[in-house]
Coordinates of C-alpha atoms in Angstrom, one line a residue:
X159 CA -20.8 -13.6 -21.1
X160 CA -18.7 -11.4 -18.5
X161 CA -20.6 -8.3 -17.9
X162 CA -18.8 -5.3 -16.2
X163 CA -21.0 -2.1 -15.5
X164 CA -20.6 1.2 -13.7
X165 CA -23.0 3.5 -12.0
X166 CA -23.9 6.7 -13.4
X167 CA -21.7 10.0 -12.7
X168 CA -23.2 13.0 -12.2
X169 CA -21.8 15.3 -15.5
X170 CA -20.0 18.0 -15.2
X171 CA -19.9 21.1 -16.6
X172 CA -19.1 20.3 -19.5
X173 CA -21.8 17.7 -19.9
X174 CA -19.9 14.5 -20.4
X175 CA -21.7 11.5 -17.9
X176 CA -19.0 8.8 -16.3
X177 CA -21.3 6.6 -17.3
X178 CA -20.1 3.0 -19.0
X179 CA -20.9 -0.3 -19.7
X180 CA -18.1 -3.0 -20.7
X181 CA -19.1 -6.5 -22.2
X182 CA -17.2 -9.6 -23.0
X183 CA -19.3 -11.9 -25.3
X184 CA -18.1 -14.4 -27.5
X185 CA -14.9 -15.2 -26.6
X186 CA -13.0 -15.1 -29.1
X187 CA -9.3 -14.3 -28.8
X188 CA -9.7 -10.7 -29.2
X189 CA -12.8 -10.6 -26.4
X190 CA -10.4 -13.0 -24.3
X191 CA -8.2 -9.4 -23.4
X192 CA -11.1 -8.7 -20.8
X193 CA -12.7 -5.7 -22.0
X194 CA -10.0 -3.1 -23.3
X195 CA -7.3 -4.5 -21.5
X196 CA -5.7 -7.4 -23.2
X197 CA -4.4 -9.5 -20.6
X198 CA -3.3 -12.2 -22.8
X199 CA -0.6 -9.7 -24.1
X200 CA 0.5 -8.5 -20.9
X201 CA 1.2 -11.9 -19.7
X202 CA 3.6 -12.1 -23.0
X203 CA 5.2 -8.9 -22.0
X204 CA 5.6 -9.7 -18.6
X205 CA 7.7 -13.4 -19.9
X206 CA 9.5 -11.5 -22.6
X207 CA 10.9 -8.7 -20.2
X208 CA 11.8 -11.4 -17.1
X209 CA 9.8 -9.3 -14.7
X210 CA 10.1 -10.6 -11.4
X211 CA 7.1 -9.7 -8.2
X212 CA 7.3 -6.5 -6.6
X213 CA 5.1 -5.1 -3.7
X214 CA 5.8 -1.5 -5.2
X215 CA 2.3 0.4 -6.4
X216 CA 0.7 3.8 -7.1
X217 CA -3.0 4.4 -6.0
X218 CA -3.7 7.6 -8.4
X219 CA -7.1 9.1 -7.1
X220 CA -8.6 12.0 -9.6
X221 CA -10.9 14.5 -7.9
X222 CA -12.9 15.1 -11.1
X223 CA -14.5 18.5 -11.6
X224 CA -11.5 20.4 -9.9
X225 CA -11.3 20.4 -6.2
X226 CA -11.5 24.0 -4.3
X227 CA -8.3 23.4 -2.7
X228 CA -8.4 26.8 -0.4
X229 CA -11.5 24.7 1.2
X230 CA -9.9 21.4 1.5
X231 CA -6.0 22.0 2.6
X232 CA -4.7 25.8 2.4
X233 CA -7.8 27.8 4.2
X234 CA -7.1 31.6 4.4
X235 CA -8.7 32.4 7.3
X236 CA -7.1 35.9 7.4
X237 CA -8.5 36.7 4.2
X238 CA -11.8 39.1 3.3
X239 CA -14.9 37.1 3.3
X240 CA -15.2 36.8 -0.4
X241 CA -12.2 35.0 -0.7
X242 CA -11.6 32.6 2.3
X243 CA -15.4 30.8 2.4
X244 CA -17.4 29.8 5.0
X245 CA -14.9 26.8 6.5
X246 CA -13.1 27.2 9.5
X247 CA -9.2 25.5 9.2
X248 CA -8.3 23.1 12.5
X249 CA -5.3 21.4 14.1
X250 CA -3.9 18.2 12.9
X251 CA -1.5 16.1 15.1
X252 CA 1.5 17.5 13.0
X253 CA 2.0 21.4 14.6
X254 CA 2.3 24.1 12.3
X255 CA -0.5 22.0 9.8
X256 CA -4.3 23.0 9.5
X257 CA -6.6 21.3 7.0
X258 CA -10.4 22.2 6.7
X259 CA -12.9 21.6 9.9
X260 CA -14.8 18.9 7.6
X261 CA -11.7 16.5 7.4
X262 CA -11.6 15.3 11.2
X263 CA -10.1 11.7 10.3
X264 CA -7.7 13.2 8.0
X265 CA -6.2 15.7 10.8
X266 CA -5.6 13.0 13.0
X267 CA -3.0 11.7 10.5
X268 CA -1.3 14.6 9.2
X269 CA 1.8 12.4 9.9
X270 CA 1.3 10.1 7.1
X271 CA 0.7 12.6 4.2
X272 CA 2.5 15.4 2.9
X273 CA 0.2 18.3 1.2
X274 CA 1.2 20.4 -1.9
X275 CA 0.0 23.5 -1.6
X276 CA 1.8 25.2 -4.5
X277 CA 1.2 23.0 -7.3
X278 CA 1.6 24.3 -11.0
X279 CA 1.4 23.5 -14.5
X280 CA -1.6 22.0 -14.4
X281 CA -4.2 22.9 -17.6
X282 CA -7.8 24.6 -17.7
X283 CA -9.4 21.3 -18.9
X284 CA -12.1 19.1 -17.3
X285 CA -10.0 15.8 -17.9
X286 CA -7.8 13.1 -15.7
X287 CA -5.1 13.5 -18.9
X288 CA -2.6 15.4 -17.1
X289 CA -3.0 13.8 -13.7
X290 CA -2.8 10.6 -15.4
X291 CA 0.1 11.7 -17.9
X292 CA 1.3 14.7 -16.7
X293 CA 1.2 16.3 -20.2
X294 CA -1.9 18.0 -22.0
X295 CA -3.9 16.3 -24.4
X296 CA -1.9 17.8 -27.3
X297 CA 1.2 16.8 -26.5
X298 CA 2.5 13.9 -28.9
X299 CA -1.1 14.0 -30.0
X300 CA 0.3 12.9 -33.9
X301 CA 1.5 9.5 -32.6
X302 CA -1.0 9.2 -29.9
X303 CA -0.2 11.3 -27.4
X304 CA 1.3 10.3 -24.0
X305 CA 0.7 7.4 -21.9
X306 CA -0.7 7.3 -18.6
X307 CA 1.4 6.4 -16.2
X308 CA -0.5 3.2 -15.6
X309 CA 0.5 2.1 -19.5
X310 CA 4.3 3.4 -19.0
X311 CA 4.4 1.1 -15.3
X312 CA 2.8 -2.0 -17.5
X313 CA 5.2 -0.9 -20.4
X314 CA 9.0 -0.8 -18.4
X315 CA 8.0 -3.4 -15.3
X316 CA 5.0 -5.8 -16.7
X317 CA 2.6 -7.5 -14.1
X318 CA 4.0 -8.2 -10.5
X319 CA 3.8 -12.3 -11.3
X320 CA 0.8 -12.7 -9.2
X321 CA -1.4 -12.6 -11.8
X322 CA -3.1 -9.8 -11.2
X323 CA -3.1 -7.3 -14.4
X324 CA -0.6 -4.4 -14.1
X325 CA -3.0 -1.8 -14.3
X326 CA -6.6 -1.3 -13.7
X327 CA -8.4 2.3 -14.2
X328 CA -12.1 3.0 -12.6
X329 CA -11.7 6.1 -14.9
X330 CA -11.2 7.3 -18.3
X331 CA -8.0 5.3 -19.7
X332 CA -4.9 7.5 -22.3
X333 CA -2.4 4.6 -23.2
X334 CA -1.2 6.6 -25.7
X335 CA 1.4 6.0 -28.3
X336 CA 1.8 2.6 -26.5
X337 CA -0.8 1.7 -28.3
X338 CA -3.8 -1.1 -26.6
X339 CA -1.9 -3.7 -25.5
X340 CA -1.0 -1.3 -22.3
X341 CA -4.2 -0.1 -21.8
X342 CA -5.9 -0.3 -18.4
X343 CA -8.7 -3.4 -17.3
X344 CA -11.1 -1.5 -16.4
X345 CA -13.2 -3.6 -14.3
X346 CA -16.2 -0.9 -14.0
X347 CA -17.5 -0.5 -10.4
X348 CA -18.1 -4.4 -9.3
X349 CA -17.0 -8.2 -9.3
X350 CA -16.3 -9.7 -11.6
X351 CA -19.0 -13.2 -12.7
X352 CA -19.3 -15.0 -14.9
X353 CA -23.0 -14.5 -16.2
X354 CA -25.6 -15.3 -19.0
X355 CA -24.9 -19.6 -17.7
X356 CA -21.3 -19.4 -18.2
X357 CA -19.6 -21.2 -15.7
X358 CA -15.6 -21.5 -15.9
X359 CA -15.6 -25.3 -17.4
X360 CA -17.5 -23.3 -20.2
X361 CA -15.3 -20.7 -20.4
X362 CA -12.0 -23.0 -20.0
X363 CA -13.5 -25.3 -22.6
X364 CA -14.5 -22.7 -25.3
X365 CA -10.8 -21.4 -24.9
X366 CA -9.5 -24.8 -25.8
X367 CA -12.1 -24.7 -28.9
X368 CA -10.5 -21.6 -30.1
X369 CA -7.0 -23.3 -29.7
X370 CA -8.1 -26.1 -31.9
X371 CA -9.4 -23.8 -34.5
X372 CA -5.9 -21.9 -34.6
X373 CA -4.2 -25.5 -35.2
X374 CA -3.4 -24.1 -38.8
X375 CA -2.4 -20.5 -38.3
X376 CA 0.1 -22.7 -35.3
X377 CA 1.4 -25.0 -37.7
X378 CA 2.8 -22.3 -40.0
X379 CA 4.3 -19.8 -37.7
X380 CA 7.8 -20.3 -37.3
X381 CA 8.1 -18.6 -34.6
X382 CA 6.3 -19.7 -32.0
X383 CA 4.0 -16.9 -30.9
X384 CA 0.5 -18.9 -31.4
X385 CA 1.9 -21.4 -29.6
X386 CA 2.8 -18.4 -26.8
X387 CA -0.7 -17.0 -27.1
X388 CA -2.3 -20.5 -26.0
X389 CA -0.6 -20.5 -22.7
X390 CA -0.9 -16.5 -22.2
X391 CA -5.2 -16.6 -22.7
X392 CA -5.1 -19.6 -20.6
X393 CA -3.9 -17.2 -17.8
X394 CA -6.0 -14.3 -18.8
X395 CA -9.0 -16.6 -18.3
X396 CA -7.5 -17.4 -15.1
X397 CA -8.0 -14.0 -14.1
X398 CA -12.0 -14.4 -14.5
X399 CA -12.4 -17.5 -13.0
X400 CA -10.2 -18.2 -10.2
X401 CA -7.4 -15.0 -10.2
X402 CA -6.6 -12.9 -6.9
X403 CA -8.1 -10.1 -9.2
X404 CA -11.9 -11.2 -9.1
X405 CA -11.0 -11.9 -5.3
X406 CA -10.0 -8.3 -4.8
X407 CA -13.0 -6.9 -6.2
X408 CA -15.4 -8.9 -3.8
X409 CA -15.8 -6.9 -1.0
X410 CA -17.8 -9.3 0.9
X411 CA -14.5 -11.3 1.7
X412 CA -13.4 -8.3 3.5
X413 CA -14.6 -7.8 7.4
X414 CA -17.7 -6.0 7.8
X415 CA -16.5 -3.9 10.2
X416 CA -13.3 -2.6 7.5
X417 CA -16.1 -1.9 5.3
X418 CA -18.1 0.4 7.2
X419 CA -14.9 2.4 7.8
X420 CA -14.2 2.9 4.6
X421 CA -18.0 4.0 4.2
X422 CA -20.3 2.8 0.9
X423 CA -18.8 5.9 -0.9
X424 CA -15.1 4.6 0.3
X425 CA -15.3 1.3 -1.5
X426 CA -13.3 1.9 -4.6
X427 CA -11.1 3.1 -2.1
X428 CA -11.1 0.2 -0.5
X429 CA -11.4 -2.1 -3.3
X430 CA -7.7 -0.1 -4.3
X431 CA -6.0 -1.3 -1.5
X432 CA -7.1 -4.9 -2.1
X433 CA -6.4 -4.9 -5.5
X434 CA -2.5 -3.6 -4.8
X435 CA -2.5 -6.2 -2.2
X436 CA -3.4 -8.6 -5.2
X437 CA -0.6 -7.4 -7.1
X438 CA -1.3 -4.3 -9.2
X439 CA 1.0 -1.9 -9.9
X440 CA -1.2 0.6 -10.5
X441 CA -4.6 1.6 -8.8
X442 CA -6.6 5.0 -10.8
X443 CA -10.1 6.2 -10.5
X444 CA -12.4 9.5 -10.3
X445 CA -14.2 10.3 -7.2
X446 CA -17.1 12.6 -6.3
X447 CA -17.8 15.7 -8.7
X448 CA -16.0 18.8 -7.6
X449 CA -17.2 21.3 -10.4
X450 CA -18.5 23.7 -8.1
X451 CA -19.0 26.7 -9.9
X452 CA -22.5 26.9 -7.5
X453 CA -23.4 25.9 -3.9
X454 CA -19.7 25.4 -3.2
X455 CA -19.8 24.8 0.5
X456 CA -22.7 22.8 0.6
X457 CA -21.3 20.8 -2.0
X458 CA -18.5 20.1 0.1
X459 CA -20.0 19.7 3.3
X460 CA -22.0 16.6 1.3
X461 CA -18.3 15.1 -0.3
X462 CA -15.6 15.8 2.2
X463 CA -17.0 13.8 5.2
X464 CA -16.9 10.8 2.9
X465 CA -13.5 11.5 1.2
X466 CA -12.8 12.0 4.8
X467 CA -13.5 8.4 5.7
X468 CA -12.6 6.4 2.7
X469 CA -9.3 8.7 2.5
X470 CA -8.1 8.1 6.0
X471 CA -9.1 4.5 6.1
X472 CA -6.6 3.9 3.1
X473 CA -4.1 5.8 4.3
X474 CA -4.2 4.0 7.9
X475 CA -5.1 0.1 6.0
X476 CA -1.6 0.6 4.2
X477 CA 0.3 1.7 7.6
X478 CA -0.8 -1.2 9.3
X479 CA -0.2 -4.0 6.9
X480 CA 3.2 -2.2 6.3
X481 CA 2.5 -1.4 2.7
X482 CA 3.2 2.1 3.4
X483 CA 7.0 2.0 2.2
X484 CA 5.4 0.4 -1.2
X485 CA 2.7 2.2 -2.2
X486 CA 2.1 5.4 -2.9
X487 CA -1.3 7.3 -2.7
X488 CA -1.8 10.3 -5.0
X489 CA -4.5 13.0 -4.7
X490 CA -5.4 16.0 -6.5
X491 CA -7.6 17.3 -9.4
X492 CA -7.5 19.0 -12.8
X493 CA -7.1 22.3 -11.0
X494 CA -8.2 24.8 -8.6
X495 CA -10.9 27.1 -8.1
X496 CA -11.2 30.8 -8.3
X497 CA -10.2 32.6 -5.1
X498 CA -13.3 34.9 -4.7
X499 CA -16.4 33.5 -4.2
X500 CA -18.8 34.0 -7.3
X501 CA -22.7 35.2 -7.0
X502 CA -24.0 31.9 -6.7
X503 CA -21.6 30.7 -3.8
X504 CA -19.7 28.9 -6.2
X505 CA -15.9 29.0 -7.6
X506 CA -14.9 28.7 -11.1
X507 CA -12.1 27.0 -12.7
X508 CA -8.7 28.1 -11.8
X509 CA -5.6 26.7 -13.2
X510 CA -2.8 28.9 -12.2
X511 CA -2.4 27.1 -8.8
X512 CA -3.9 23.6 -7.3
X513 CA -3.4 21.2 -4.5
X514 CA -1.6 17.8 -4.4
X515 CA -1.5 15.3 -1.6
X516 CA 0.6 12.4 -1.3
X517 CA 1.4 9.5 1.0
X518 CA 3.2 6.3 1.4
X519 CA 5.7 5.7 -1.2
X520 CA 8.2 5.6 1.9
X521 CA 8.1 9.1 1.4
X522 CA 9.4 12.2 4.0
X523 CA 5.6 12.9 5.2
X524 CA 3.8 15.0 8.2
X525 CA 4.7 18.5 5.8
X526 CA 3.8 20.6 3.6
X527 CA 5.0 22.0 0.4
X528 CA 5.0 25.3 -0.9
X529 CA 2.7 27.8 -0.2
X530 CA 0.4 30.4 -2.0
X531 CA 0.0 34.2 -1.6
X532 CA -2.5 36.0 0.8
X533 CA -5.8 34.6 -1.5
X534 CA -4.5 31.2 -2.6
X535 CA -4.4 32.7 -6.5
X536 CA -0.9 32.0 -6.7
X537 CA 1.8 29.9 -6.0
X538 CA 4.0 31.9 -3.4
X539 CA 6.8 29.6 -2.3
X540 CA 8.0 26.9 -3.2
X541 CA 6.1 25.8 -6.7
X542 CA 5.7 22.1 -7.4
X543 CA 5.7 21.7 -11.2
X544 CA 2.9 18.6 -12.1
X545 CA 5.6 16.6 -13.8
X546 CA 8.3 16.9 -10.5
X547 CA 5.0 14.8 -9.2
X548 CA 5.4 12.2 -11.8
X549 CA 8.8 12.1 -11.3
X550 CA 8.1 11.3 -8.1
X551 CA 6.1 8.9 -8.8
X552 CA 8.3 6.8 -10.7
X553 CA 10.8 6.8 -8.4
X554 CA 8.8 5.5 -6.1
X555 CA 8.5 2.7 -8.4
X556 CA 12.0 2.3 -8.7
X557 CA 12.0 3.8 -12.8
X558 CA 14.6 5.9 -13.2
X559 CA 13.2 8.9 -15.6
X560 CA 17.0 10.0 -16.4
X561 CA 17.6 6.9 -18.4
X562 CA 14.7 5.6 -19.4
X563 CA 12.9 6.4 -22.5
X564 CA 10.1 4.9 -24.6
X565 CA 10.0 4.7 -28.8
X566 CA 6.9 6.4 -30.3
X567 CA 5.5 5.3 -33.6
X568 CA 7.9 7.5 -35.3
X569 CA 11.0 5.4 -33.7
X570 CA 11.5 8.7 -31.9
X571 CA 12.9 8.0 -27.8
X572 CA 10.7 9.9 -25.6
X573 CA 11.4 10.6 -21.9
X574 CA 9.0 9.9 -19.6
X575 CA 8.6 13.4 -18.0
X576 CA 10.4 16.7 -19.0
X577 CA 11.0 17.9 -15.7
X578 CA 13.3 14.9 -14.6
X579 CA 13.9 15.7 -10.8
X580 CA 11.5 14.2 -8.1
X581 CA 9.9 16.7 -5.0
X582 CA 12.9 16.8 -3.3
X583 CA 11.4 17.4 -0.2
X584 CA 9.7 13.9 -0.3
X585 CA 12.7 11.8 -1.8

C-alpha cells in the first residue's frame, strides 16, 4: 500500500480544515493512477500528442485566507493610523521600490520580481479557484466548470518526457470539464514509499498479474488500447518505485545547508523547485493562513519571516541553476483586506483590489505594476485584470491563448482566458 498524508491546516474562516489523507491500496488498474491523478493516462496523452521535453514550468503559490497586501508590498505610510498599520515599508536594491520591514531577504532581490499592486477581478470567496483558473466557481459550472491551469498545461503540452507527471497540486485540485484524467497528483506533504511490506518486485509483479487477468478484454479490442494501457501503468509504477518524482520529494538528497535556507516552513517551497527540476510543468500549493480578520500584525510578524525565507530562497535557487528564463513563480491570494484596521486589529475581506507577484518566466522584472489610491481600496493606475495574469502565464509556457481552445462536454470550443493579452509590462 502507498500511503500519502498531509498535515493539518489551520481553518479558516469559513471553517473548512486543509486537512487530507490519500491511499493507494489494491492496485488495481484504477488505484494504479496514484491517488486522483491517473498517470497511466497521462503517459497515453503525452504519446498520442508527440510531446517532446521542455524545461518551461509555472510554480503557482496560493496565500490561502487572503493576504493583507497594504502589509506585505504597497504600505501607505502617509496614510492615518487606521488605515496604514503598524509596519514600517524599507528599501529594496531596485530604487523607487519599498516592500514591508518584515521581508529583509525579499528586498534584497527586488530585481528578480515584479509586484502587482493593482490587481483586479478577483472574487470575495475563500478558495484557490480563481487563482488556479482565473474564472469563479460558476463559470461553465454545467459542464464542469474551468480547469485549472495545471489540467489545461497537462491538457495542450502532456508530461515533459522525463517521467515526471505534468502536474502536481499540494492544494485543492478544479480539473474541470477536462474531466480526471487531467487532474493533479497530489502527493500530500511527503515522500513517496512504498509501505504496509510492499516492496517494488511486489508492486511490479502484481502489475503483471493484472495484465494477465486483462488477457481477454486484450484479445477483443481491436484497437489496441489494452495493449497501450500495459505499457503506460508500467510507467506509472515507475513513478513510485524508481521515478525522478519520488526523488524530488526526498528532501534528504538535498544539502543540509539548502534546506535550512529554505527553513522547515519553506520545504514545499523547496520541494517545488526540485520537482520542476524533475520535470513538472506545473508546481501549485497553499501556504500559511492569511484570514486575518483579528491580530493582523501579529499574525504576520509570525508568517512573513518565513515566507520571507522559503520565498527568496526559490527565487535565488532558480537564478542560479539558470532556470529563471523557464520558470515562472506566481504569488498572490483570493483577495485583499479591508483598508481600515477593524476593532480587533484585524482586516476583513476585500475584493475590489489585491496584490500579485511574479518572477522568472524570463520576464521584464525589478518593477512594479499599477498602483492604488491614497488607502490601498482601490486600484489607481494601471489595473491588472486576474486573467491578463493567466495570459501571462501561458505565454510563458509557450500556449498561445489567441488560437487555442479546448471542447467542453457540450462540443462547445472554449478559450482559455477571456482577456487574451498578457501584462504587457512583463512580456
Amino acid at each position: 500500500m502507498l500511503r500519502i498524508t498531509s498535515s493539518d491546516r489551520s481553518p479558516q474562516c469559513n471553517g473548512i480544515s486543509r486537512r487530507s489523507a490519500l491511499k493507494l491500496g489494491t492496485l488495481g488498474l484504477g488505484a494504479l493512477g496514484l491517488s486522483s491523478f491517473n498517470l497511466s493516462h497521462l503517459f497515453a496523452a503525452e504519446e498520442a500528442a508527440g510531446i517532446r521535453s521542455s524545461s518551461k514550468a509555472i510554480i503557482n503559490i496560493h496565500l490561502g485566507g487572503g493576504p493583507s497586501h497594504q502589509d506585505m508590498f504597497d504600505l501607505k505610510p502617509l496614510a492615518p493610523v487606521e488605515f496604514r498599520g503598524e509596519f514600517n515599508p524599507i528599501p529594496t536594491n531596485v530604487s523607487g521600490i519599498e516592500i514591508c520591514e518584515h521581508l529583509p531577504l525579499l528586498a534584497k532581490m527586488a530585481d528578480k520580481y515584479a509586484i502587482i499592486r493593482s490587481l483586479v477581478g478577483m472574487f470575495d470567496d475563500h478558495s484557490n479557484f480563481h487563482t488556479n483558473t482565473g474564472y469563479g466557481r460558476n463559470d461553465l459550472r454545467n459542464v464542469g466548470g474551468r480547469p485549472s491551469i495545471g489540467s489545461v498545461v497537462s491538457k495542450i503540452l502532456g508530461p515533459s518526457g522525463s517521467g515526471a507527471p505534468a502536474y502536481i497540486a499540494y492544494t485543492d485540485d478544479h480539473e474541470g470539464y477536462l474531466g480526471p484524467t487531467y487532474k493533479a497528483y497530489r502527493p500530500q506533504g511527503g515522500d513517496l514509499k512504498l509501505v504496509g511490506g510492499m516492496t517494488a518486485d511486489r508492486l511490479e509483479s502484481r502489475t503483471n498479474l493484472l495484465t494477465s487477468l486483462d488477457k481477454i478484454r486484450r484479445d477483443v479490442d481491436s484497437s489496441g488500447q489494452m495493449s497501450a494501457l500495459d505499457s503506460f501503468t508500467q510507467r506509472a509504477v515507475g513513478v513510485v518505485t524508481s521515478g525522478k518524482v519520488a526523488d524530488a520529494l526526498d528532501l534528504e538528497q538535498e544539502d543540509k545547508a539548502v534546506r535550512e535556507r529554505y527553513g522547515r516552513d519553506g520545504e514545499v517551497f523547496l520541494r517545488s523547485r526540485r520537482l520542476v527540476e524533475a520535470g513538472v510543468r506545473v508546481v501549485t500549493f497553499d501556504w500559511g493562513g492569511w484570514d486575518t480578520h483579528g491580530d493582523n500584525f501579529n499574525q504576520l510578524r509570525r508568517l512573513l519571516p518565513k515566507l520571507d525565507a522559503g520565498l527568496s530562497s526559490l527565487i535565488q535557487d532558480l537564478h542560479d541553476r539558470g532556470m529563471d528564463k523557464d520558470v515562472t513563480v506566481m504569488m498572490w491570494g483570493e483577495f485583499g483586506r479591508t483598508p481600515r484596521v477593524n476593532s480587533g486589529a484585524g482586516r476583513d475581506h476585500w475584493s475590489r483590489v489585491a496584490m500579485g507577484f511574479m518572477a522568472g518566466g524570463g520576464m521584464k522584472c525589478g518593477q512594479v505594476i499599477g498602483s492604488t489610491t491614497e488607502n490601498a481600496e482601490d486600484a489607481k493606475d494601471r489595473p491588472v485584470q486576474l486573467q491578463e495574469v493567466f495570459s501571462t502565464l501561458y505565454h510563458n509556457m509557450g500556449i498561445n491563448v489567441d488560437s487555442t481552445r479546448l471542447i467542453d462536454p457540450a462540443g462547445r470550443p472554449q478559450y482559455l482566458t477571456d482577456i487574451r493579452t498578457p501584462i504587457r509590462e512583463l512580456i
